[in-house]
C-alpha positions as a printed NumPy array, in Angstrom:
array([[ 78.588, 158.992,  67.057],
       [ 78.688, 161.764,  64.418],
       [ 77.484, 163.989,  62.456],
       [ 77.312, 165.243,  58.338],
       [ 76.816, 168.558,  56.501],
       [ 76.886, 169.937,  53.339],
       [ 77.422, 173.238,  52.462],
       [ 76.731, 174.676,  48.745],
       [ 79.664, 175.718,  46.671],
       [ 80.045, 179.383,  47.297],
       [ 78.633, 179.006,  50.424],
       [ 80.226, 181.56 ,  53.139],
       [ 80.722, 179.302,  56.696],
       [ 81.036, 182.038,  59.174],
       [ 80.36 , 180.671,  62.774],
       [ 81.487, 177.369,  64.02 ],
       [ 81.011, 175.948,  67.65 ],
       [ 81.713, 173.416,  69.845],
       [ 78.154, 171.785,  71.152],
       [ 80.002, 169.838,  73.981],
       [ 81.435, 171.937,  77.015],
       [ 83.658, 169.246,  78.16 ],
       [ 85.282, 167.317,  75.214],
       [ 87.25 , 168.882,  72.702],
       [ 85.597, 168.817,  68.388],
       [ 87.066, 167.577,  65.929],
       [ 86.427, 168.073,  62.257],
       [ 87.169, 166.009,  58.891],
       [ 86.571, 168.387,  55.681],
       [ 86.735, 167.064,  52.442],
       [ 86.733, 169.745,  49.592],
       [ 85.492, 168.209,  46.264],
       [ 86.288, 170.738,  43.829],
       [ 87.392, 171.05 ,  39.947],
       [ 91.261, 171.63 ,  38.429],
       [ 92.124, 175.1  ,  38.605],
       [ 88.336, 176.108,  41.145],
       [ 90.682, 179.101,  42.385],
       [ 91.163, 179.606,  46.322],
       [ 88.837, 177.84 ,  48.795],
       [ 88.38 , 180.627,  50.66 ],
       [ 87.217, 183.945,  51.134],
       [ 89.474, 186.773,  53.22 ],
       [ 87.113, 188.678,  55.486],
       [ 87.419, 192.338,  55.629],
       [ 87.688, 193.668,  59.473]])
């Protein structure tokens, strides 16, 4: 039915894909996180 990950804190997610070529994703992310952790993400330079 689905499917879990976990990704460190700091961790850098750059590449995200579909795995189904007929039926659209869809994604639930929960960001546990202290007061005042600063921004939850990271700009990327071109």
């Amino acid at each position: 039915m689905g499917q879990i990950w976990f990704e460190a804190p700091g961790a850098i997610h750059s590449f995200a894909e579909n795995a189904s070529a007929t039926e659209p994703a869809e994604l639930l992310a929960i960001f546990v996180a202290e007061d005042d952790c600063g921004p939850l993400t990271i700009p990327v330079a071109d």
